[in-house]
């Protein structure tokens, strides 16, 4: 195996060290190797992106030649298997072919091994290395250096905290100094160093650290330390070396300590004597405001104040506060002060962990005492912003600093918890309350769009995402990129969105949200691009590694395991998702899927009974999951029949018959499929006849010529313009589109009958139809599909492919599960066959393989595609 060391010491070793040194002596070629090996996450990269990074000044042809020469040189020197290709346009590092200390460092950080990580981190990434004429590479390298340096500092702080808690004073001080040295311009890091040295008793070391910081700020920036730092060091200088008196020591803790419970202690009052009431008053005010902000709970103010009155309390004593907080089961506590002067009120507060380590600080002021409630709100928001309380922390902290409304923040945090638990409708309600309190709250718009997409409401999701874009000014570049990615995806620019998520996960590899959204995008959109939904497995697994209880990732991993034929894994993920999200919106669908995976008929019956009282979208998801992922068509048929028996709605009964027709045809029962279609058509002529026309056009379905002509004649006679608009959610998607569907189906059937002229005539008529009031994308898709079918019938395979490849949109991916026309399955199958015909077998396999991964309407194509992907 080749070994690349890039942290501090630059070295490349392998079986032929001389050849490895030859690579090191070629900066641009080594730069390509290093980028492929180090870029996080490890993945394949498009050649076009490498050209833009390393040869931006060359034209396309010369740049591609330069890249080919670089890859050939590296492969010749260190082995052909080190850099490998995926298709013709992507390259990456071969699995197990190269070990890199930077990648190993990332892995150690992610697996919670800070000591191992720091063993690997010997200095900056590719220190002193430079590639001429590649500014984009230099920018990437600078970002990666900063990211890895920050991760190293985080690892060092983790070891410092661990040592301090265990009482290893020397190790705590050593690790804290190392962490601060990795970010010498970070004043907050030096405050943390000073606090650690003070906590372990090395006050002289804390003073030296302050003096070092002061010298550096003066020399480099002509600045002095901030007031917060000066206040901290003054406290270190003046702190008396005395243990707390025995009388003040609290009783042993009586409750289990919860990290999300906070004890707010009386504030120290300075200045105006009439503000003395705020000493205890801030306990009640601030505890009330903090309570219920996400998972935060606060110790009852009356209980805490009563205890302090009995046991004694000294203002600002962090050691005593930690013990009293533990007595009440609080894993964190707040100390603070209020200063009054000339009518002005200024408050400051610090949030501490139970170990005594400061975690967050806050300051706020008002010109008059009347502004006190605004001061309390500001303090509460700032403390929440600095609080780390598990998964979702980053967005919660960002929310706290991007709204000035505490009610909006509380509603947002409640919605965030609902969203992480997979309760999309409840999340939407909370986010809407947040926006009612603060109409400019960009993150609330962003998460409302996420919830709407999860609840299969794409139009609302797009509208709200646009609103998030309008209010993005207060967000960082990272979070603006998240908004841009979401908006691009919802508007159909899937490749752009995928690029954004790739950038975010590369620069912020601990961003759970970005990993999940990248997986969600790949899962839903890949089948519409001839790629398997299984590619989403990696991002979802990264999300689970960071947040083991991420319900939506677990649900998707269960589906992917079923797609891949890993039945045991599918059951395990589904069971785990139900364990952590028993009341999630998809819990009922998961129960049905799990029962079907296990072949547990009584459990299936129980799930069906509950589903009959559920939302329509939940029923649709349940049927889709059982049909697609359980591998149990009989169970899917039982589910469909149970709803057929339970409903009196003609439209719902028609839908059940249509779904049962697809199940029967997928199972090879063509006679049963036609019977179900006849029943559907008797209840709803438009949708029954449209599906009969689609089945008749399928090249792999045996249809008697007389029956085929009868279907054609029925479509000719059908007055599609007279079909009334439907209020039924599923059928309403076709409102106004029936004339387009009719001509599309006539094109397909005439082509199958061999009357190409008639097929062409229908296609031309389809092109002359005015655009519908809604569903213009589907109308355009039907036109392209019809033109492709005519071109194929005329023997123009390349022209047919061009029709299918042009103007494609993935913006209605949410609708593919609800309509055989929105699923694009007919065109995707035709595209795969055309690719086979023109000799592009590799591409064809991708389209065949992904044909039945998204919608129950695709099941009929699964058997004809089997063995061709």
Coordinates of N, CA, C and O in Angstrom, one line a residue, residues 106-238:
X106 N -9.0 12.6 10.1 CA -10.5 12.8 10.1 C -11.3 11.7 10.7 O -12.2 11.9 11.4
X107 N -10.9 10.5 10.3 CA -11.6 9.3 10.8 C -11.5 9.2 12.3 O -12.4 8.8 13.0
X108 N -10.3 9.5 12.9 CA -10.1 9.4 14.3 C -11.0 10.5 15.0 O -11.6 10.2 16.1
X109 N -11.1 11.7 14.4 CA -11.9 12.7 15.0 C -13.4 12.3 15.0 O -14.1 12.4 16.0
X110 N -13.8 11.7 13.9 CA -15.2 11.3 13.8 C -15.6 10.1 14.7 O -16.7 10.0 15.1
X111 N -14.6 9.3 14.9 CA -14.9 8.1 15.8 C -14.6 8.4 17.3 O -14.7 7.5 18.1
X112 N -14.4 9.6 17.6 CA -14.2 10.0 19.0 C -12.9 9.5 19.6 O -12.9 9.1 20.8
X113 N -11.8 9.6 18.8 CA -10.5 9.2 19.3 C -9.5 10.4 19.2 O -8.6 10.4 18.4
X114 N -9.7 11.3 20.1 CA -8.9 12.6 20.0 C -7.4 12.3 20.2 O -6.6 13.0 19.6
X115 N -7.0 11.3 21.1 CA -5.6 11.1 21.3 C -5.0 10.5 20.0 O -3.9 10.9 19.6
X116 N -5.7 9.6 19.4 CA -5.2 9.1 18.1 C -5.1 10.2 17.1 O -4.1 10.3 16.3
X117 N -6.1 11.1 17.0 CA -6.1 12.2 16.1 C -4.8 13.0 16.2 O -4.2 13.4 15.3
X118 N -4.5 13.4 17.5 CA -3.4 14.3 17.7 C -2.0 13.6 17.5 O -1.0 14.2 17.2
X119 N -2.0 12.3 17.6 CA -0.8 11.5 17.2 C -0.5 11.7 15.7 O 0.6 11.8 15.3
X120 N -1.6 11.8 14.9 CA -1.4 11.9 13.5 C -1.2 13.4 13.1 O -0.5 13.6 12.1
X121 N -1.7 14.3 13.8 CA -1.6 15.7 13.5 C -0.2 16.3 13.9 O 0.0 16.7 15.0
X122 N 0.7 16.4 13.0 CA 2.1 16.8 13.3 C 2.3 18.2 12.8 O 3.4 18.7 12.9
X123 N 1.3 18.9 12.2 CA 1.5 20.2 11.7 C 0.5 20.5 10.6 O -0.4 19.6 10.3
X124 N 0.6 21.7 10.0 CA -0.4 22.1 9.0 C -0.4 21.1 7.8 O 0.7 20.5 7.4
X125 N -1.5 21.0 7.1 CA -1.6 20.2 5.9 C -0.7 20.8 4.8 O -0.8 21.9 4.5
X126 N 0.1 19.8 4.2 CA 0.9 20.2 3.1 C 1.7 21.5 3.3 O 1.7 22.4 2.5
X127 N 2.3 21.6 4.5 CA 3.0 22.8 4.9 C 4.1 23.1 3.9 O 4.9 22.3 3.6
X128 N 4.1 24.4 3.4 CA 5.1 24.8 2.4 C 4.9 24.3 1.0 O 5.7 24.7 0.1
X129 N 3.9 23.6 0.7 CA 3.6 23.0 -0.6 C 2.9 24.1 -1.4 O 2.0 24.7 -0.9
X130 N 3.2 24.2 -2.7 CA 2.6 25.2 -3.5 C 2.5 24.7 -5.0 O 3.5 24.1 -5.5
X131 N 1.4 25.0 -5.6 CA 1.2 24.6 -7.0 C 1.0 25.9 -7.8 O 0.0 26.7 -7.5
X132 N 1.9 26.2 -8.7 CA 1.8 27.4 -9.5 C 0.6 27.4 -10.5 O 0.3 26.4 -11.0
X133 N 0.0 28.5 -10.6 CA -1.1 28.7 -11.6 C -2.4 27.9 -11.3 O -3.1 27.6 -12.2
X134 N -2.6 27.7 -10.0 CA -3.8 26.9 -9.6 C -4.4 27.6 -8.4 O -4.4 27.1 -7.3
X135 N -5.0 28.8 -8.6 CA -5.5 29.5 -7.4 C -6.7 28.8 -6.7 O -6.8 28.9 -5.5
X136 N -7.5 28.1 -7.5 CA -8.6 27.4 -6.8 C -8.1 26.3 -5.9 O -8.6 26.0 -4.9
X137 N -7.0 25.6 -6.4 CA -6.3 24.6 -5.5 C -5.8 25.3 -4.2 O -5.9 24.7 -3.1
X138 N -5.2 26.4 -4.4 CA -4.6 27.1 -3.2 C -5.8 27.5 -2.2 O -5.6 27.4 -1.0
X139 N -6.9 27.9 -2.8 CA -8.0 28.2 -1.9 C -8.5 27.0 -1.2 O -8.8 27.0 0.0
X140 N -8.6 25.9 -1.9 CA -9.1 24.6 -1.3 C -8.1 24.2 -0.2 O -8.5 23.8 0.9
X141 N -6.8 24.3 -0.5 CA -5.8 23.9 0.5 C -5.8 24.8 1.7 O -5.7 24.3 2.9
X142 N -6.1 26.1 1.5 CA -6.1 27.0 2.7 C -7.4 26.6 3.6 O -7.3 26.6 4.8
X143 N -8.5 26.3 2.9 CA -9.7 25.9 3.7 C -9.4 24.6 4.4 O -9.8 24.5 5.6
X144 N -8.8 23.7 3.7 CA -8.6 22.4 4.4 C -7.6 22.5 5.5 O -7.7 21.9 6.6
X145 N -6.6 23.4 5.4 CA -5.6 23.6 6.5 C -6.4 24.1 7.7 O -6.2 23.7 8.8
X146 N -7.2 25.1 7.5 CA -8.0 25.7 8.6 C -8.9 24.7 9.2 O -9.0 24.6 10.4
X147 N -9.6 23.9 8.4 CA -10.5 22.9 8.9 C -9.8 21.9 9.8 O -10.3 21.6 10.9
X148 N -8.7 21.4 9.3 CA -8.0 20.3 10.0 C -7.4 20.9 11.3 O -7.3 20.3 12.4
X149 N -6.9 22.1 11.2 CA -6.3 22.8 12.4 C -7.4 23.0 13.4 O -7.2 22.7 14.6
X150 N -8.6 23.4 13.0 CA -9.7 23.5 14.0 C -10.1 22.2 14.6 O -10.4 22.1 15.8
X151 N -10.1 21.1 13.8 CA -10.4 19.8 14.3 C -9.4 19.3 15.3 O -9.7 18.7 16.4
X152 N -8.1 19.7 15.0 CA -7.0 19.3 16.0 C -7.2 20.1 17.3 O -7.0 19.5 18.4
X153 N -7.6 21.3 17.2 CA -7.8 22.1 18.4 C -9.0 21.5 19.2 O -8.9 21.4 20.5
X154 N -10.0 21.1 18.5 CA -11.2 20.5 19.2 C -10.8 19.2 19.9 O -11.2 19.0 21.0
X155 N -9.9 18.4 19.2 CA -9.4 17.2 19.9 C -8.6 17.5 21.1 O -8.7 16.8 22.1
X156 N -7.8 18.5 21.0 CA -6.9 18.9 22.1 C -7.8 19.4 23.3 O -7.5 19.0 24.5
X157 N -8.8 20.2 23.0 CA -9.7 20.6 24.1 C -10.4 19.4 24.7 O -10.6 19.4 26.0
X158 N -10.8 18.5 23.9 CA -11.5 17.3 24.5 C -10.6 16.6 25.5 O -11.0 16.1 26.6
X159 N -9.3 16.4 25.1 CA -8.4 15.8 26.0 C -8.1 16.6 27.2 O -7.9 16.1 28.3
X160 N -8.0 17.9 27.1 CA -7.8 18.8 28.2 C -9.0 18.7 29.2 O -8.8 18.6 30.4
X161 N -10.2 18.7 28.7 CA -11.4 18.6 29.6 C -11.4 17.2 30.3 O -11.7 17.1 31.5
X162 N -11.1 16.2 29.5 CA -11.0 14.8 30.1 C -10.0 14.8 31.2 O -10.3 14.2 32.3
X163 N -8.8 15.3 31.0 CA -7.8 15.3 32.0 C -8.2 16.1 33.2 O -7.9 15.7 34.4
X164 N -8.8 17.3 33.0 CA -9.2 18.1 34.1 C -10.2 17.4 35.0 O -10.1 17.5 36.3
X165 N -11.2 16.8 34.4 CA -12.2 16.0 35.2 C -11.6 14.9 36.0 O -12.0 14.6 37.1
X166 N -10.6 14.2 35.4 CA -10.0 13.1 36.1 C -8.9 13.5 37.1 O -8.4 12.7 37.8
X167 N -8.6 14.8 37.1 CA -7.7 15.3 38.1 C -6.2 15.3 37.7 O -5.3 15.6 38.5
X168 N -6.0 15.1 36.4 CA -4.6 15.1 35.9 C -4.3 16.5 35.5 O -4.4 16.9 34.3
X169 N -3.8 17.3 36.5 CA -3.6 18.7 36.3 C -2.6 19.0 35.2 O -2.8 19.8 34.3
X170 N -1.4 18.3 35.2 CA -0.4 18.5 34.2 C -0.8 18.2 32.8 O -0.6 19.0 31.9
X171 N -1.6 17.1 32.6 CA -2.0 16.8 31.3 C -3.1 17.8 30.8 O -3.1 18.2 29.6
X172 N -4.0 18.2 31.7 CA -5.0 19.2 31.3 C -4.3 20.5 30.9 O -4.7 21.1 29.8
X173 N -3.3 20.9 31.6 CA -2.6 22.2 31.2 C -1.9 22.0 29.9 O -1.9 22.9 29.0
X174 N -1.2 20.9 29.7 CA -0.5 20.6 28.4 C -1.4 20.6 27.2 O -1.1 21.2 26.2
X175 N -2.5 19.9 27.4 CA -3.5 19.8 26.2 C -4.1 21.2 25.9 O -4.3 21.5 24.8
X176 N -4.4 21.9 27.0 CA -5.1 23.2 26.8 C -4.1 24.2 26.1 O -4.5 24.9 25.2
X177 N -2.8 24.1 26.4 CA -1.8 25.0 25.8 C -1.7 24.6 24.3 O -1.6 25.4 23.4
X178 N -1.7 23.3 24.1 CA -1.6 22.8 22.7 C -2.8 23.3 21.9 O -2.7 23.7 20.7
X179 N -4.0 23.2 22.4 CA -5.2 23.6 21.7 C -5.2 25.1 21.4 O -5.5 25.5 20.3
X180 N -4.7 25.9 22.4 CA -4.7 27.4 22.1 C -3.6 27.7 21.1 O -3.8 28.6 20.3
X181 N -2.5 27.0 21.1 CA -1.4 27.3 20.1 C -1.9 27.0 18.7 O -1.3 27.6 17.8
X182 N -2.9 26.1 18.5 CA -3.3 25.8 17.1 C -4.2 27.0 16.6 O -4.4 27.0 15.4
X183 N -4.6 27.9 17.4 CA -5.4 29.1 17.0 C -4.9 30.3 17.7 O -5.6 30.8 18.6
X184 N -3.7 30.7 17.5 CA -3.1 31.8 18.3 C -3.8 33.1 18.2 O -3.6 34.0 19.1
X185 N -4.6 33.4 17.2 CA -5.4 34.6 17.1 C -6.8 34.5 17.7 O -7.5 35.5 17.6
X186 N -7.1 33.3 18.2 CA -8.5 33.1 18.7 C -8.5 33.5 20.2 O -8.1 32.8 21.1
X187 N -9.0 34.7 20.5 CA -9.0 35.2 21.8 C -9.9 34.3 22.7 O -9.6 34.1 23.9
X188 N -11.0 33.8 22.1 CA -11.9 32.9 22.9 C -11.2 31.7 23.4 O -11.4 31.2 24.5
X189 N -10.3 31.2 22.5 CA -9.5 30.0 22.9 C -8.6 30.3 24.0 O -8.4 29.4 24.9
X190 N -8.0 31.5 24.0 CA -7.1 31.8 25.1 C -7.9 32.0 26.4 O -7.4 31.7 27.5
X191 N -9.1 32.5 26.3 CA -9.9 32.6 27.5 C -10.2 31.2 28.1 O -10.2 31.0 29.3
X192 N -10.4 30.3 27.2 CA -10.7 28.9 27.6 C -9.4 28.4 28.2 O -9.5 27.7 29.3
X193 N -8.2 28.7 27.7 CA -7.0 28.2 28.2 C -6.8 28.8 29.6 O -6.4 28.1 30.6
X194 N -7.0 30.1 29.8 CA -6.9 30.7 31.1 C -7.8 30.1 32.1 O -7.4 29.8 33.2
X195 N -9.1 29.8 31.7 CA -10.0 29.1 32.6 C -9.6 27.8 33.0 O -9.7 27.4 34.2
X196 N -9.0 27.0 32.1 CA -8.5 25.6 32.4 C -7.4 25.7 33.4 O -7.3 25.0 34.4
X197 N -6.4 26.6 33.1 CA -5.2 26.7 34.0 C -5.7 27.2 35.4 O -5.1 26.7 36.4
X198 N -6.6 28.1 35.4 CA -7.1 28.5 36.7 C -7.8 27.4 37.4 O -7.6 27.2 38.6
X199 N -8.6 26.6 36.7 CA -9.4 25.5 37.3 C -8.5 24.5 37.9 O -8.8 23.9 38.9
X200 N -7.3 24.2 37.2 CA -6.4 23.2 37.8 C -5.4 23.8 38.7 O -4.5 23.1 39.2
X201 N -5.5 25.1 39.0 CA -4.7 25.7 40.1 C -3.4 26.3 39.5 O -2.6 26.8 40.3
X202 N -3.2 26.4 38.2 CA -2.0 27.0 37.7 C -2.2 28.4 37.3 O -2.3 28.8 36.2
X203 N -2.4 29.2 38.4 CA -2.8 30.6 38.1 C -1.6 31.4 37.5 O -1.8 32.3 36.7
X204 N -0.4 31.1 37.8 CA 0.8 31.8 37.2 C 0.8 31.4 35.7 O 1.1 32.3 34.9
X205 N 0.5 30.2 35.3 CA 0.4 29.8 33.9 C -0.7 30.6 33.2 O -0.6 31.0 32.1
X206 N -1.9 30.8 33.9 CA -3.0 31.5 33.3 C -2.5 33.0 33.1 O -2.9 33.6 32.0
X207 N -1.8 33.6 34.0 CA -1.3 35.0 33.8 C -0.3 35.0 32.7 O -0.4 36.0 31.9
X208 N 0.5 34.1 32.5 CA 1.5 34.1 31.4 C 0.8 33.9 30.1 O 1.1 34.6 29.1
X209 N -0.3 33.1 30.1 CA -1.1 33.0 28.8 C -1.7 34.3 28.4 O -1.8 34.7 27.3
X210 N -2.2 35.0 29.4 CA -2.8 36.3 29.2 C -1.8 37.3 28.6 O -2.1 38.0 27.6
X211 N -0.6 37.3 29.2 CA 0.4 38.2 28.8 C 0.8 37.9 27.4 O 1.1 38.8 26.5
X212 N 0.9 36.6 27.0 CA 1.3 36.2 25.7 C 0.2 36.7 24.7 O 0.5 37.2 23.6
X213 N -1.1 36.5 25.0 CA -2.1 37.0 24.2 C -2.1 38.5 24.0 O -2.2 39.0 22.9
X214 N -1.9 39.2 25.1 CA -1.8 40.7 25.0 C -0.7 41.2 24.1 O -0.9 42.1 23.3
X215 N 0.5 40.5 24.2 CA 1.6 40.9 23.4 C 1.3 40.6 21.9 O 1.6 41.5 21.0
X216 N 0.7 39.5 21.6 CA 0.4 39.2 20.2 C -0.7 40.1 19.6 O -0.5 40.6 18.5
X217 N -1.7 40.4 20.4 CA -2.7 41.3 19.9 C -2.1 42.7 19.6 O -2.5 43.4 18.6
X218 N -1.3 43.2 20.5 CA -0.7 44.5 20.4 C 0.3 44.5 19.2 O 0.3 45.5 18.4
X219 N 1.1 43.5 19.0 CA 2.1 43.5 17.9 C 1.4 43.3 16.6 O 1.8 43.9 15.6
X220 N 0.4 42.4 16.5 CA -0.1 42.0 15.2 C -1.3 42.9 14.8 O -1.5 43.1 13.6
X221 N -2.1 43.4 15.7 CA -3.3 44.1 15.4 C -3.5 45.5 16.1 O -4.4 46.1 15.8
X222 N -2.5 45.8 16.9 CA -2.6 47.1 17.7 C -3.9 47.1 18.5 O -4.5 48.1 18.6
X223 N -4.2 46.0 19.1 CA -5.4 45.9 19.9 C -5.0 45.4 21.3 O -3.9 44.9 21.5
X224 N -5.9 45.6 22.2 CA -5.7 45.0 23.6 C -6.8 44.0 23.8 O -7.8 44.0 23.1
X225 N -6.6 43.1 24.8 CA -7.6 42.0 25.0 C -9.0 42.6 25.3 O -9.1 43.8 25.8
X226 N -10.0 41.9 24.9 CA -11.4 42.3 25.1 C -11.8 42.5 26.5 O -11.1 42.0 27.4
X227 N -12.9 43.2 26.8 CA -13.3 43.4 28.3 C -13.6 42.0 28.9 O -13.3 41.8 30.1
X228 N -14.1 41.0 28.1 CA -14.4 39.7 28.7 C -13.1 39.1 29.2 O -13.1 38.5 30.3
X229 N -12.1 39.2 28.4 CA -10.8 38.5 28.7 C -10.2 39.3 29.9 O -9.6 38.6 30.8
X230 N -10.2 40.6 29.9 CA -9.7 41.4 31.0 C -10.4 41.0 32.3 O -9.8 40.9 33.4
X231 N -11.8 40.9 32.3 CA -12.5 40.6 33.5 C -12.1 39.2 34.0 O -12.0 39.0 35.2
X232 N -11.9 38.2 33.1 CA -11.6 36.9 33.5 C -10.2 36.9 34.1 O -10.0 36.3 35.2
X233 N -9.2 37.6 33.6 CA -7.9 37.5 34.2 C -7.8 38.3 35.5 O -7.1 37.9 36.4
X234 N -8.7 39.3 35.6 CA -8.7 40.0 36.9 C -9.3 39.1 38.0 O -8.8 39.1 39.1
X235 N -10.3 38.3 37.6 CA -10.8 37.3 38.6 C -9.8 36.3 39.0 O -9.7 35.9 40.2
X236 N -8.9 35.9 38.0 CA -7.8 35.0 38.3 C -6.8 35.6 39.3 O -6.4 35.0 40.3
X237 N -6.5 36.9 39.1 CA -5.5 37.5 39.9 C -6.0 37.7 41.4 O -5.2 37.7 42.3
X238 N -7.3 38.0 41.5 CA -7.8 38.3 42.8 C -8.5 37.2 43.6 O -8.8 37.4 44.8

